[in-house]
């Protein structure tokens, strides 16, 4: 039992930055640095490039499916994979400073 | 409520694999100064504290992760050992076979999702042009005339353009070899391969990117008569080598040498002299036969020798004879002399000798013996002197 408890504790520690946003009436608040988010509310899918244009504080967006990593970096005018950000998927967003996303 | 908590924890557990953070190392690669595009080349990134075996690569440009011209993008978290803030990573452009690479560049891992590496310039390999190999006789061009029993200085020159600035050209070497019997990587041999590992480099030549390279070779008289290839190799400060070459023909050299004169040592009253030996050395680069003739005082006088005393004072040319293959030692009567030796003649007569040219760099193996006797007729005495003219004629199959 202790073993399972430790595994759960480790999992919680590992993803302490995860934000499961069930309700973002007031937007999704991203702190400076890395944020792992899963936006479960409905919003219109948008491209990573457009997200970065909307929020220039974002340094990089990463999506990792089971086989491949996709990354978009806000450098040199935007480089990398311009993938689509969908609801109910988990993304890593790194920001240069605190920012609140309002995707509705 | 408890059920919701368990479901949330389960959801958290499911997305654990997605928790691994990404940190991008990105940078711009300038095209090579000779115009070669950086796109399509690959960068390799590693942590020198871990070792280059744990590395990541990316293709520069649209085919790579950045999908952008001249830019690369690597997630250093994908290294087996990951990357952490404070790490210093190293990257460089890999050689894909075209010799366009770069020096190493370091970058410190900081926060905020990515780090930009200072610009890298795709290094151009040295460009070697205007390669020319010849001797000091420029007419006819691309022909080299060797010197009998000696060496001939030939020069192989080229212009090397080093786009990173001439100072990054470190060294130039030259190899000169028989293009059919040898190759660039063969060992040195005076017959077919020469190396110069310290060619002269004239940095004052041309503009700031150009160096004049001059490689001298001292070619022995027995170097093969063939098309010869001079290849110049230039290497820069990134150990990138470039090569270019030129061809010249080494002309056939017909030459022979005699190491002594014939002294028949006639002190008694014998009719036929003892056998004298005369070494003939091939001082050229083709197999030779001998052209032989003789005279006493002047050419075509019909004599082999002129003597100081006696009633006749001349020895006829027919009385001096040679054997080019077999020795016949001991005293010999006139009949045997006639059978075993061949008459010298007043006009040149070509005889088969098949003396090959030198093949051994350490000892001269291109020497063969000729055997001579003379018949002294009655009425001749005193000191006798004559001339034998040896000529070299190219033998078939050389």
Tab-separated table of C-alpha atoms in Angstrom:
chain	number	residue	atom	x	y	z
A	1	UNK	CA	0.000	0.000	0.000
A	2	UNK	CA	2.889	2.303	0.858
A	3	UNK	CA	4.378	1.553	-2.547
A	4	UNK	CA	1.236	2.709	-4.369
A	5	UNK	CA	1.047	5.765	-2.194
A	6	UNK	CA	4.619	6.686	-3.105
A	7	UNK	CA	3.888	6.217	-6.818
A	8	UNK	CA	0.905	8.531	-6.588
A	9	UNK	CA	2.884	11.089	-4.637
A	10	UNK	CA	5.638	10.983	-7.241
A	11	UNK	CA	3.099	11.465	-10.023
A	12	UNK	CA	1.601	14.423	-8.261
A	13	UNK	CA	5.019	15.974	-7.727
A	14	UNK	CA	5.987	15.399	-11.345
A	15	UNK	CA	3.025	17.204	-12.732
A	16	UNK	CA	2.660	19.821	-10.089
A	17	UNK	CA	2.540	22.423	-12.843
A	18	UNK	CA	-0.422	20.856	-14.584
A	19	UNK	CA	-3.458	22.971	-14.780
A	20	UNK	CA	-6.699	21.265	-15.552
A	21	UNK	CA	-8.858	24.124	-16.519
A	22	UNK	CA	-12.448	23.098	-16.064
A	23	UNK	CA	-13.669	26.574	-16.050
A	24	UNK	CA	-11.897	29.468	-17.609
A	25	UNK	CA	-14.458	32.135	-17.376
A	26	UNK	CA	-11.658	34.222	-16.017
A	27	UNK	CA	-9.097	32.750	-18.422
A	28	UNK	CA	-6.228	30.357	-17.852
A	29	UNK	CA	-3.491	31.834	-15.808
A	30	UNK	CA	-0.019	30.736	-16.875
A	31	UNK	CA	2.865	31.439	-14.594
A	32	UNK	CA	6.351	32.406	-15.762
A	33	UNK	CA	8.214	29.338	-16.988
A	34	UNK	CA	6.808	25.973	-17.933
A	35	UNK	CA	3.107	25.199	-17.677
A	36	UNK	CA	1.442	21.960	-18.625
A	37	UNK	CA	-2.191	22.608	-19.449
A	38	UNK	CA	-5.169	20.603	-20.526
A	39	UNK	CA	-7.978	22.836	-21.672
A	40	UNK	CA	-11.107	20.799	-21.232
A	41	UNK	CA	-13.613	23.534	-21.990
A	42	UNK	CA	-14.864	24.089	-25.472
A	43	UNK	CA	-13.026	26.602	-27.614
A	44	UNK	CA	-12.313	26.919	-31.290
A	45	UNK	CA	-9.120	25.078	-32.202
A	46	UNK	CA	-6.320	27.374	-33.224
A	47	UNK	CA	-2.824	27.100	-34.627
A	48	UNK	CA	0.187	27.367	-32.369
A	49	UNK	CA	1.435	30.280	-34.453
A	50	UNK	CA	-1.820	32.149	-33.851
A	51	UNK	CA	-1.689	31.440	-30.122
A	52	UNK	CA	1.818	32.863	-29.967
A	53	UNK	CA	0.775	35.907	-31.965
A	54	UNK	CA	-2.083	36.466	-29.537
A	55	UNK	CA	0.206	36.030	-26.569
A	56	UNK	CA	3.751	37.065	-27.432
A	57	UNK	CA	4.759	36.272	-23.850
A	58	UNK	CA	4.669	32.618	-24.893
A	59	UNK	CA	8.143	31.355	-25.672
A	60	UNK	CA	7.311	27.840	-26.809
A	61	UNK	CA	4.393	25.454	-27.181
A	62	UNK	CA	4.902	21.707	-27.239
A	63	UNK	CA	2.557	18.877	-27.948
A	64	UNK	CA	3.572	15.291	-27.478
A	65	UNK	CA	1.467	12.537	-28.894
A	66	UNK	CA	2.350	8.966	-28.185
A	67	UNK	CA	4.882	8.836	-31.036
A	68	UNK	CA	6.180	12.278	-31.757
A	69	UNK	CA	6.856	15.660	-30.276
A	70	UNK	CA	5.673	18.827	-31.972
A	71	UNK	CA	7.099	22.155	-30.947
A	72	UNK	CA	6.572	25.744	-31.907
A	73	UNK	CA	9.086	28.328	-30.732
A	74	UNK	CA	8.545	32.053	-30.638
A	75	UNK	CA	11.967	32.904	-32.039
A	76	UNK	CA	13.111	34.119	-35.455
A	77	UNK	CA	9.508	35.185	-36.114
A	78	UNK	CA	8.153	31.764	-35.183
A	79	UNK	CA	9.692	28.442	-36.084
A	80	UNK	CA	8.778	24.797	-35.799
A	81	UNK	CA	5.592	22.846	-36.207
A	82	UNK	CA	2.538	25.011	-36.594
A	83	UNK	CA	0.220	22.393	-35.108
A	84	UNK	CA	-3.407	22.847	-34.114
A	85	UNK	CA	-4.288	23.248	-30.471
A	86	UNK	CA	-7.465	21.373	-29.648
A	87	UNK	CA	-9.574	21.199	-26.500
A	88	UNK	CA	-8.989	18.269	-24.174
A	89	UNK	CA	-5.357	17.796	-25.185
A	90	UNK	CA	-2.343	18.412	-22.997
A	91	UNK	CA	0.225	21.004	-24.047
A	92	UNK	CA	3.329	22.430	-22.516
A	93	UNK	CA	3.464	26.187	-22.761
A	94	UNK	CA	6.513	28.108	-21.618
A	95	UNK	CA	6.055	31.779	-20.997
A	96	UNK	CA	8.515	34.547	-20.385
A	97	UNK	CA	6.209	36.111	-17.840
A	98	UNK	CA	2.851	35.496	-16.284
A	99	UNK	CA	-0.021	35.625	-18.754
A	100	UNK	CA	-3.710	34.767	-18.754
A	101	UNK	CA	-5.088	32.990	-21.773
A	102	UNK	CA	-8.614	33.832	-22.849
A	103	UNK	CA	-9.480	31.542	-25.705
A	104	UNK	CA	-13.279	31.983	-25.671
B	1	UNK	CA	-16.335	13.566	-4.134
B	2	UNK	CA	-13.956	10.734	-3.358
B	3	UNK	CA	-14.792	9.170	-6.706
B	4	UNK	CA	-13.957	12.432	-8.506
B	5	UNK	CA	-10.607	12.626	-6.736
B	6	UNK	CA	-9.724	9.091	-7.831
B	7	UNK	CA	-10.729	9.884	-11.416
B	8	UNK	CA	-8.618	13.007	-11.418
B	9	UNK	CA	-5.653	11.101	-10.066
B	10	UNK	CA	-6.190	8.480	-12.778
B	11	UNK	CA	-6.285	11.233	-15.396
B	12	UNK	CA	-3.095	12.679	-13.985
B	13	UNK	CA	-1.454	9.264	-14.166
B	14	UNK	CA	-2.522	8.860	-17.812
B	15	UNK	CA	-0.936	12.097	-18.879
B	16	UNK	CA	2.298	11.546	-16.966
B	17	UNK	CA	4.234	10.679	-20.144
B	18	UNK	CA	3.296	14.070	-21.467
B	19	UNK	CA	4.878	15.773	-18.505
B	20	UNK	CA	8.409	15.674	-19.838
B	21	UNK	CA	9.326	19.276	-20.507
B	22	UNK	CA	10.712	20.557	-23.759
B	23	UNK	CA	13.571	23.007	-24.061
B	24	UNK	CA	14.588	24.113	-27.503
B	25	UNK	CA	18.021	25.034	-28.716
B	26	UNK	CA	17.621	27.118	-31.836
B	27	UNK	CA	19.962	29.048	-34.055
B	28	UNK	CA	20.731	30.550	-37.416
B	29	UNK	CA	23.286	29.152	-39.854
B	30	UNK	CA	24.724	31.516	-42.423
B	31	UNK	CA	25.305	30.147	-45.881
B	32	UNK	CA	28.910	29.370	-46.780
B	33	UNK	CA	30.850	32.263	-48.205
B	34	UNK	CA	31.235	30.412	-51.480
B	35	UNK	CA	27.442	30.538	-51.781
B	36	UNK	CA	26.617	27.035	-50.656
B	37	UNK	CA	23.253	26.941	-48.898
B	38	UNK	CA	23.202	25.805	-45.281
B	39	UNK	CA	19.774	24.230	-45.685
B	40	UNK	CA	19.893	20.462	-45.868
B	41	UNK	CA	22.993	20.166	-43.734
B	42	UNK	CA	22.648	18.716	-40.248
B	43	UNK	CA	23.551	19.988	-36.827
B	44	UNK	CA	24.485	17.712	-33.981
B	45	UNK	CA	23.978	18.696	-30.364
B	46	UNK	CA	25.437	17.062	-27.291
B	47	UNK	CA	26.394	17.718	-23.720
B	48	UNK	CA	30.194	17.572	-23.508
B	49	UNK	CA	29.911	16.648	-19.833
B	50	UNK	CA	28.098	13.472	-20.906
B	51	UNK	CA	29.791	12.766	-24.215
B	52	UNK	CA	28.946	13.004	-27.887
B	53	UNK	CA	27.414	9.537	-27.972
B	54	UNK	CA	24.304	10.990	-26.366
B	55	UNK	CA	23.350	13.399	-29.114
B	56	UNK	CA	20.521	14.856	-31.136
B	57	UNK	CA	20.552	16.000	-34.712
B	58	UNK	CA	18.398	18.238	-36.817
B	59	UNK	CA	18.371	19.238	-40.452
B	60	UNK	CA	18.879	22.928	-41.041
B	61	UNK	CA	16.095	24.604	-42.961
B	62	UNK	CA	12.635	23.612	-44.188
B	63	UNK	CA	13.310	19.873	-43.985
B	64	UNK	CA	14.168	20.075	-40.295
B	65	UNK	CA	12.285	20.773	-37.102
B	66	UNK	CA	12.271	24.527	-37.626
B	67	UNK	CA	10.682	24.348	-41.100
B	68	UNK	CA	12.477	27.629	-41.696
B	69	UNK	CA	15.354	28.530	-43.979
B	70	UNK	CA	18.791	28.500	-42.311
B	71	UNK	CA	17.380	27.659	-38.901
B	72	UNK	CA	17.650	24.566	-36.756
B	73	UNK	CA	15.672	23.601	-33.688
B	74	UNK	CA	16.492	20.837	-31.242
B	75	UNK	CA	14.686	19.879	-28.042
B	76	UNK	CA	17.578	19.174	-25.694
B	77	UNK	CA	15.251	17.425	-23.263
B	78	UNK	CA	15.206	14.564	-25.752
B	79	UNK	CA	18.838	13.797	-24.975
B	80	UNK	CA	19.004	10.512	-23.122
B	81	UNK	CA	20.351	12.391	-20.131
B	82	UNK	CA	18.076	15.374	-20.747
B	83	UNK	CA	19.236	18.912	-20.195
B	84	UNK	CA	18.932	21.209	-17.256
B	85	UNK	CA	19.263	24.894	-16.579
B	86	UNK	CA	22.943	25.705	-16.290
B	87	UNK	CA	24.109	22.960	-18.647
B	88	UNK	CA	26.488	23.978	-21.394
B	89	UNK	CA	25.713	22.195	-24.636
B	90	UNK	CA	27.810	22.028	-27.763
B	91	UNK	CA	26.749	21.818	-31.353
B	92	UNK	CA	28.281	21.861	-34.784
B	93	UNK	CA	27.396	21.130	-38.384
B	94	UNK	CA	28.028	17.559	-39.439
B	95	UNK	CA	29.982	16.649	-42.536
B	96	UNK	CA	27.498	15.036	-44.932
B	97	UNK	CA	30.287	14.230	-47.352
B	98	UNK	CA	30.517	17.566	-49.097
B	99	UNK	CA	33.061	18.882	-46.543
B	100	UNK	CA	30.888	21.824	-45.533
B	101	UNK	CA	30.967	21.842	-41.750
B	102	UNK	CA	31.426	24.327	-38.910
B	103	UNK	CA	33.376	24.791	-35.773
B	104	UNK	CA	31.792	23.933	-32.449
B	105	UNK	CA	29.506	26.399	-30.732
B	106	UNK	CA	28.476	26.348	-27.081
B	107	UNK	CA	25.191	27.423	-25.570
B	108	UNK	CA	24.037	27.615	-21.943
B	109	UNK	CA	20.648	26.251	-21.081
B	110	UNK	CA	18.507	28.909	-19.450
B	111	UNK	CA	14.796	29.074	-18.716
B	112	UNK	CA	11.894	30.253	-20.807
B	113	UNK	CA	11.517	27.482	-23.319
B	114	UNK	CA	14.389	28.002	-25.658
B	115	UNK	CA	17.904	29.329	-26.087
B	116	UNK	CA	19.350	30.926	-29.171
B	117	UNK	CA	22.825	29.899	-30.199
B	118	UNK	CA	25.109	32.491	-31.715
B	119	UNK	CA	25.155	32.483	-35.492
B	120	UNK	CA	27.116	29.713	-37.151
B	121	UNK	CA	28.663	30.104	-40.584
B	122	UNK	CA	28.834	27.108	-42.865
B	123	UNK	CA	32.529	26.711	-43.545
B	124	UNK	CA	33.636	26.470	-47.163
B	125	UNK	CA	36.285	23.864	-47.852
B	126	UNK	CA	39.434	25.166	-49.528
B	127	UNK	CA	38.895	25.639	-53.235
B	128	UNK	CA	41.891	24.609	-55.311
B	129	UNK	CA	42.141	25.967	-58.827
B	130	UNK	CA	44.667	26.527	-61.607
B	131	UNK	CA	46.674	23.429	-60.800
B	132	UNK	CA	49.642	23.183	-63.108
B	133	UNK	CA	52.578	20.818	-63.150
B	134	UNK	CA	55.496	21.264	-65.519
B	135	UNK	CA	59.226	21.621	-65.674
B	136	UNK	CA	61.092	24.861	-66.296
B	137	UNK	CA	60.633	24.480	-70.061
B	138	UNK	CA	57.175	25.867	-70.647
B	139	UNK	CA	57.208	24.979	-74.344
B	140	UNK	CA	55.918	22.469	-75.150
B	141	UNK	CA	53.480	22.628	-72.246
B	142	UNK	CA	52.646	19.629	-70.091
B	143	UNK	CA	55.789	17.749	-71.058
B	144	UNK	CA	58.636	17.041	-68.698
B	145	UNK	CA	62.153	16.294	-69.874
B	146	UNK	CA	64.303	14.459	-67.383
B	147	UNK	CA	68.063	14.807	-66.994
B	148	UNK	CA	70.317	11.757	-67.518
B	149	UNK	CA	71.854	10.382	-64.321
B	150	UNK	CA	70.374	13.212	-62.274
B	151	UNK	CA	67.180	14.710	-60.906
B	152	UNK	CA	64.933	17.265	-62.511
B	153	UNK	CA	63.128	19.877	-60.475
B	154	UNK	CA	59.498	20.196	-61.399
B	155	UNK	CA	56.925	22.470	-59.843
B	156	UNK	CA	53.292	21.789	-59.169
B	157	UNK	CA	51.423	24.969	-58.353
B	158	UNK	CA	47.859	25.961	-57.578
B	159	UNK	CA	45.751	28.768	-56.234
B	160	UNK	CA	43.849	27.933	-53.059
B	161	UNK	CA	40.880	30.073	-52.138
B	162	UNK	CA	40.028	29.860	-48.453
B	163	UNK	CA	36.809	31.772	-47.959
B	164	UNK	CA	37.226	32.001	-44.230
B	165	UNK	CA	40.348	34.062	-44.823
B	166	UNK	CA	43.707	32.793	-45.983
B	167	UNK	CA	44.982	32.432	-42.427
B	168	UNK	CA	42.670	29.465	-41.892
B	169	UNK	CA	44.534	27.541	-44.552
B	170	UNK	CA	46.874	25.419	-42.456
B	171	UNK	CA	48.848	23.233	-44.811
B	172	UNK	CA	49.226	22.095	-48.382
B	173	UNK	CA	50.827	18.913	-49.617
B	174	UNK	CA	51.512	17.540	-53.051
B	175	UNK	CA	51.841	14.120	-54.584
B	176	UNK	CA	53.190	13.421	-58.031
B	177	UNK	CA	52.631	9.971	-59.411
B	178	UNK	CA	52.456	7.858	-62.541
B	179	UNK	CA	48.775	7.978	-63.338
B	180	UNK	CA	48.648	4.420	-64.639
B	181	UNK	CA	51.142	2.529	-62.474
B	182	UNK	CA	50.402	4.260	-59.186
B	183	UNK	CA	47.828	6.277	-57.316
B	184	UNK	CA	47.517	9.052	-54.760
B	185	UNK	CA	47.794	6.772	-51.734
B	186	UNK	CA	50.714	4.666	-52.911
B	187	UNK	CA	54.111	4.723	-51.233
B	188	UNK	CA	56.937	6.762	-52.623
B	189	UNK	CA	59.098	5.171	-55.278
B	190	UNK	CA	61.415	7.020	-57.636
B	191	UNK	CA	59.906	5.197	-60.591
B	192	UNK	CA	56.330	6.227	-59.976
B	193	UNK	CA	55.482	8.194	-56.810
B	194	UNK	CA	56.810	11.309	-55.080
B	195	UNK	CA	55.503	13.227	-52.056
B	196	UNK	CA	56.044	16.755	-50.817
B	197	UNK	CA	54.561	17.333	-47.382
B	198	UNK	CA	55.679	20.914	-47.005
B	199	UNK	CA	54.730	22.875	-50.062
B	200	UNK	CA	55.433	26.598	-50.127
B	201	UNK	CA	52.452	28.798	-49.375
B	202	UNK	CA	52.566	32.363	-50.597
B	203	UNK	CA	50.034	34.316	-48.553
B	204	UNK	CA	50.869	37.580	-50.244
B	205	UNK	CA	49.405	36.296	-53.494
B	206	UNK	CA	46.032	37.651	-54.641
B	207	UNK	CA	43.334	38.827	-52.294
B	208	UNK	CA	42.860	38.087	-48.607
B	209	UNK	CA	41.278	34.709	-49.330
B	210	UNK	CA	43.849	33.456	-51.825
B	211	UNK	CA	47.084	31.564	-51.297
B	212	UNK	CA	49.506	30.439	-53.967
B	213	UNK	CA	50.757	26.931	-53.296
B	214	UNK	CA	53.921	25.617	-54.867
B	215	UNK	CA	55.144	22.048	-54.459
B	216	UNK	CA	58.565	21.133	-55.787
B	217	UNK	CA	59.575	17.605	-56.705
B	218	UNK	CA	62.977	16.308	-57.695
B	219	UNK	CA	62.302	13.622	-60.269
B	220	UNK	CA	64.910	10.999	-60.966
B	221	UNK	CA	66.001	10.198	-64.512
B	222	UNK	CA	64.417	6.734	-64.260
B	223	UNK	CA	60.870	7.898	-63.503
B	224	UNK	CA	58.412	6.129	-65.799
B	225	UNK	CA	57.662	7.741	-69.113
B	226	UNK	CA	53.910	8.083	-68.687
B	227	UNK	CA	51.206	10.578	-67.864
B	228	UNK	CA	51.873	11.807	-64.354
B	229	UNK	CA	49.333	13.265	-61.993
B	230	UNK	CA	50.109	16.054	-59.574
B	231	UNK	CA	47.489	16.286	-56.829
B	232	UNK	CA	47.537	19.150	-54.365
B	233	UNK	CA	45.793	18.689	-51.039
B	234	UNK	CA	44.953	21.743	-48.932
B	235	UNK	CA	43.533	21.552	-45.429
B	236	UNK	CA	42.000	24.253	-43.314
B	237	UNK	CA	41.740	24.864	-39.589
B	238	UNK	CA	38.716	22.547	-39.370
B	239	UNK	CA	40.793	19.709	-40.872
B	240	UNK	CA	38.792	19.780	-44.066
B	241	UNK	CA	40.819	18.657	-47.059
B	242	UNK	CA	40.299	19.563	-50.673
B	243	UNK	CA	42.188	18.185	-53.649
B	244	UNK	CA	42.693	19.053	-57.249
B	245	UNK	CA	45.121	17.792	-59.851
B	246	UNK	CA	46.819	18.284	-63.183
B	247	UNK	CA	48.451	15.883	-65.641
B	248	UNK	CA	51.775	16.143	-67.441
B	249	UNK	CA	53.676	13.686	-69.563
B	250	UNK	CA	57.212	12.617	-68.730
B	251	UNK	CA	59.010	12.188	-72.012
B	252	UNK	CA	61.140	9.126	-72.774
B	253	UNK	CA	64.778	9.655	-71.897
B	254	UNK	CA	67.399	7.750	-73.859
B	255	UNK	CA	70.726	7.953	-72.103
B	256	UNK	CA	73.623	5.703	-71.190
B	257	UNK	CA	76.832	5.984	-69.280
B	258	UNK	CA	80.167	4.166	-69.399
B	259	UNK	CA	82.155	3.882	-66.234
B	260	UNK	CA	85.594	3.478	-67.849
B	261	UNK	CA	87.483	3.219	-71.097
B	262	UNK	CA	88.668	0.002	-72.658
B	263	UNK	CA	92.294	-0.801	-71.924
B	264	UNK	CA	93.412	-3.857	-73.840
B	265	UNK	CA	96.760	-3.973	-72.030
B	266	UNK	CA	98.745	-5.368	-74.911
B	267	UNK	CA	102.281	-5.673	-73.700
B	268	UNK	CA	103.283	-9.058	-75.128
B	269	UNK	CA	103.418	-10.364	-78.638
B	270	UNK	CA	99.931	-11.889	-78.669
B	271	UNK	CA	97.781	-11.349	-81.742
B	272	UNK	CA	94.423	-11.204	-79.986
B	273	UNK	CA	94.120	-9.185	-76.815
B	274	UNK	CA	92.661	-10.429	-73.576
B	275	UNK	CA	88.988	-9.710	-73.021
B	276	UNK	CA	88.203	-6.274	-71.604
B	277	UNK	CA	84.970	-5.500	-69.888
B	278	UNK	CA	83.063	-2.287	-70.167
B	279	UNK	CA	79.989	-1.527	-68.017
B	280	UNK	CA	77.113	0.212	-69.708
B	281	UNK	CA	74.592	1.970	-67.474
B	282	UNK	CA	71.108	2.966	-68.567
B	283	UNK	CA	70.722	6.557	-67.412
B	284	UNK	CA	67.291	7.002	-68.964
B	285	UNK	CA	63.782	5.737	-68.422
B	286	UNK	CA	63.298	3.328	-71.307
B	287	UNK	CA	64.795	-0.055	-72.160
B	288	UNK	CA	67.698	0.382	-74.565
B	289	UNK	CA	69.600	-1.390	-77.281
B	290	UNK	CA	73.073	-0.257	-78.307
B	291	UNK	CA	74.175	1.505	-81.408
B	292	UNK	CA	77.915	0.897	-81.865
B	293	UNK	CA	80.570	2.168	-84.210
B	294	UNK	CA	84.204	3.214	-83.985
B	295	UNK	CA	87.063	5.154	-85.564
B	296	UNK	CA	90.750	5.731	-85.092
B	297	UNK	CA	91.445	9.387	-85.592
B	298	UNK	CA	88.354	10.748	-87.235
B	299	UNK	CA	84.905	9.335	-87.946
B	300	UNK	CA	84.572	6.906	-90.844
B	301	UNK	CA	88.343	6.540	-91.223
B	302	UNK	CA	87.893	2.755	-91.334
B	303	UNK	CA	90.193	2.222	-88.383
B	304	UNK	CA	89.715	1.089	-84.832
B	305	UNK	CA	92.922	2.678	-83.590
B	306	UNK	CA	95.855	4.850	-84.544
B	307	UNK	CA	99.235	3.838	-83.186
B	308	UNK	CA	102.376	5.795	-82.500
B	309	UNK	CA	104.900	3.359	-84.008
B	310	UNK	CA	105.221	0.691	-86.674
B	311	UNK	CA	105.000	0.542	-90.372
B	312	UNK	CA	101.208	0.478	-90.569
B	313	UNK	CA	100.247	2.597	-87.540
B	314	UNK	CA	96.570	1.712	-87.989
B	315	UNK	CA	94.392	-1.114	-86.713
B	316	UNK	CA	91.467	-1.744	-89.019
B	317	UNK	CA	87.940	-1.362	-87.636
B	318	UNK	CA	87.228	-5.011	-88.412
B	319	UNK	CA	89.885	-6.079	-85.904
B	320	UNK	CA	88.050	-4.670	-82.912
B	321	UNK	CA	85.184	-6.899	-81.853
B	322	UNK	CA	82.611	-7.187	-79.092
B	323	UNK	CA	80.229	-9.607	-77.456
B	324	UNK	CA	77.188	-8.059	-75.733
B	325	UNK	CA	75.974	-11.159	-73.947
B	326	UNK	CA	78.710	-13.680	-73.096
B	327	UNK	CA	82.128	-13.505	-71.593
B	328	UNK	CA	84.943	-15.634	-73.079
B	329	UNK	CA	87.824	-15.548	-70.693
B	330	UNK	CA	91.417	-16.610	-71.378
B	331	UNK	CA	93.778	-16.528	-74.302
B	332	UNK	CA	92.088	-16.834	-77.650
B	333	UNK	CA	93.353	-17.542	-81.142
B	334	UNK	CA	92.198	-15.631	-84.194
B	335	UNK	CA	89.761	-18.314	-85.295
B	336	UNK	CA	87.897	-18.343	-81.972
B	337	UNK	CA	88.004	-14.569	-81.920
B	338	UNK	CA	86.252	-14.485	-85.285
B	339	UNK	CA	83.579	-16.900	-84.135
B	340	UNK	CA	82.724	-15.524	-80.739
B	341	UNK	CA	82.847	-11.778	-81.283
B	342	UNK	CA	81.092	-9.364	-83.575
B	343	UNK	CA	82.896	-6.808	-85.706
B	344	UNK	CA	82.822	-3.175	-84.750
B	345	UNK	CA	81.909	-1.058	-87.765
B	346	UNK	CA	82.654	2.470	-88.909
B	347	UNK	CA	79.000	3.303	-89.293
B	348	UNK	CA	76.512	2.873	-86.428
B	349	UNK	CA	75.061	-0.570	-86.102
B	350	UNK	CA	72.205	-1.270	-83.687
B	351	UNK	CA	72.619	-4.375	-81.573
B	352	UNK	CA	70.123	-5.976	-79.237
B	353	UNK	CA	71.076	-5.218	-75.649
B	354	UNK	CA	67.706	-4.949	-73.834
B	355	UNK	CA	69.077	-3.048	-70.897
B	356	UNK	CA	66.102	-2.038	-68.811
B	357	UNK	CA	66.033	1.225	-66.912
B	358	UNK	CA	66.672	1.474	-63.224
B	359	UNK	CA	63.971	0.019	-60.980
B	360	UNK	CA	65.761	-0.126	-57.639
B	361	UNK	CA	65.980	3.076	-55.612
B	362	UNK	CA	68.781	1.799	-53.384
B	363	UNK	CA	71.189	0.230	-55.859
B	364	UNK	CA	71.569	0.804	-59.540
B	365	UNK	CA	70.355	-2.325	-61.248
B	366	UNK	CA	70.446	-0.864	-64.763
B	367	UNK	CA	74.043	-1.874	-65.540
B	368	UNK	CA	75.173	-4.482	-67.999
B	369	UNK	CA	78.624	-5.635	-69.134
B	370	UNK	CA	79.996	-5.599	-72.674
B	371	UNK	CA	83.057	-7.675	-73.666
B	372	UNK	CA	85.763	-6.464	-76.033
B	373	UNK	CA	88.887	-7.817	-77.773
B	374	UNK	CA	91.141	-6.481	-80.485
B	375	UNK	CA	93.451	-8.170	-82.982
B	376	UNK	CA	96.808	-6.456	-83.487
B	377	UNK	CA	98.217	-7.048	-86.954
B	378	UNK	CA	101.908	-7.157	-87.860
B	379	UNK	CA	103.596	-3.830	-88.358
B	380	UNK	CA	101.810	-2.036	-85.522
B	381	UNK	CA	103.514	-0.930	-82.304
B	382	UNK	CA	103.714	1.871	-79.763
B	383	UNK	CA	100.716	3.417	-78.057
B	384	UNK	CA	97.404	2.901	-79.831
B	385	UNK	CA	94.255	4.940	-79.302
B	386	UNK	CA	90.823	4.722	-80.819
B	387	UNK	CA	87.183	5.606	-80.238
B	388	UNK	CA	84.074	3.541	-79.739
B	389	UNK	CA	80.774	5.427	-79.993
B	390	UNK	CA	77.988	4.030	-77.840
B	391	UNK	CA	74.497	5.118	-78.692
B	392	UNK	CA	71.213	4.328	-76.929
B	393	UNK	CA	68.292	3.193	-79.058
B	394	UNK	CA	64.900	2.513	-77.561
B	395	UNK	CA	64.351	-1.226	-77.404
B	396	UNK	CA	61.022	-2.712	-78.431
B	397	UNK	CA	58.660	-3.292	-75.539
B	398	UNK	CA	60.015	-0.541	-73.341
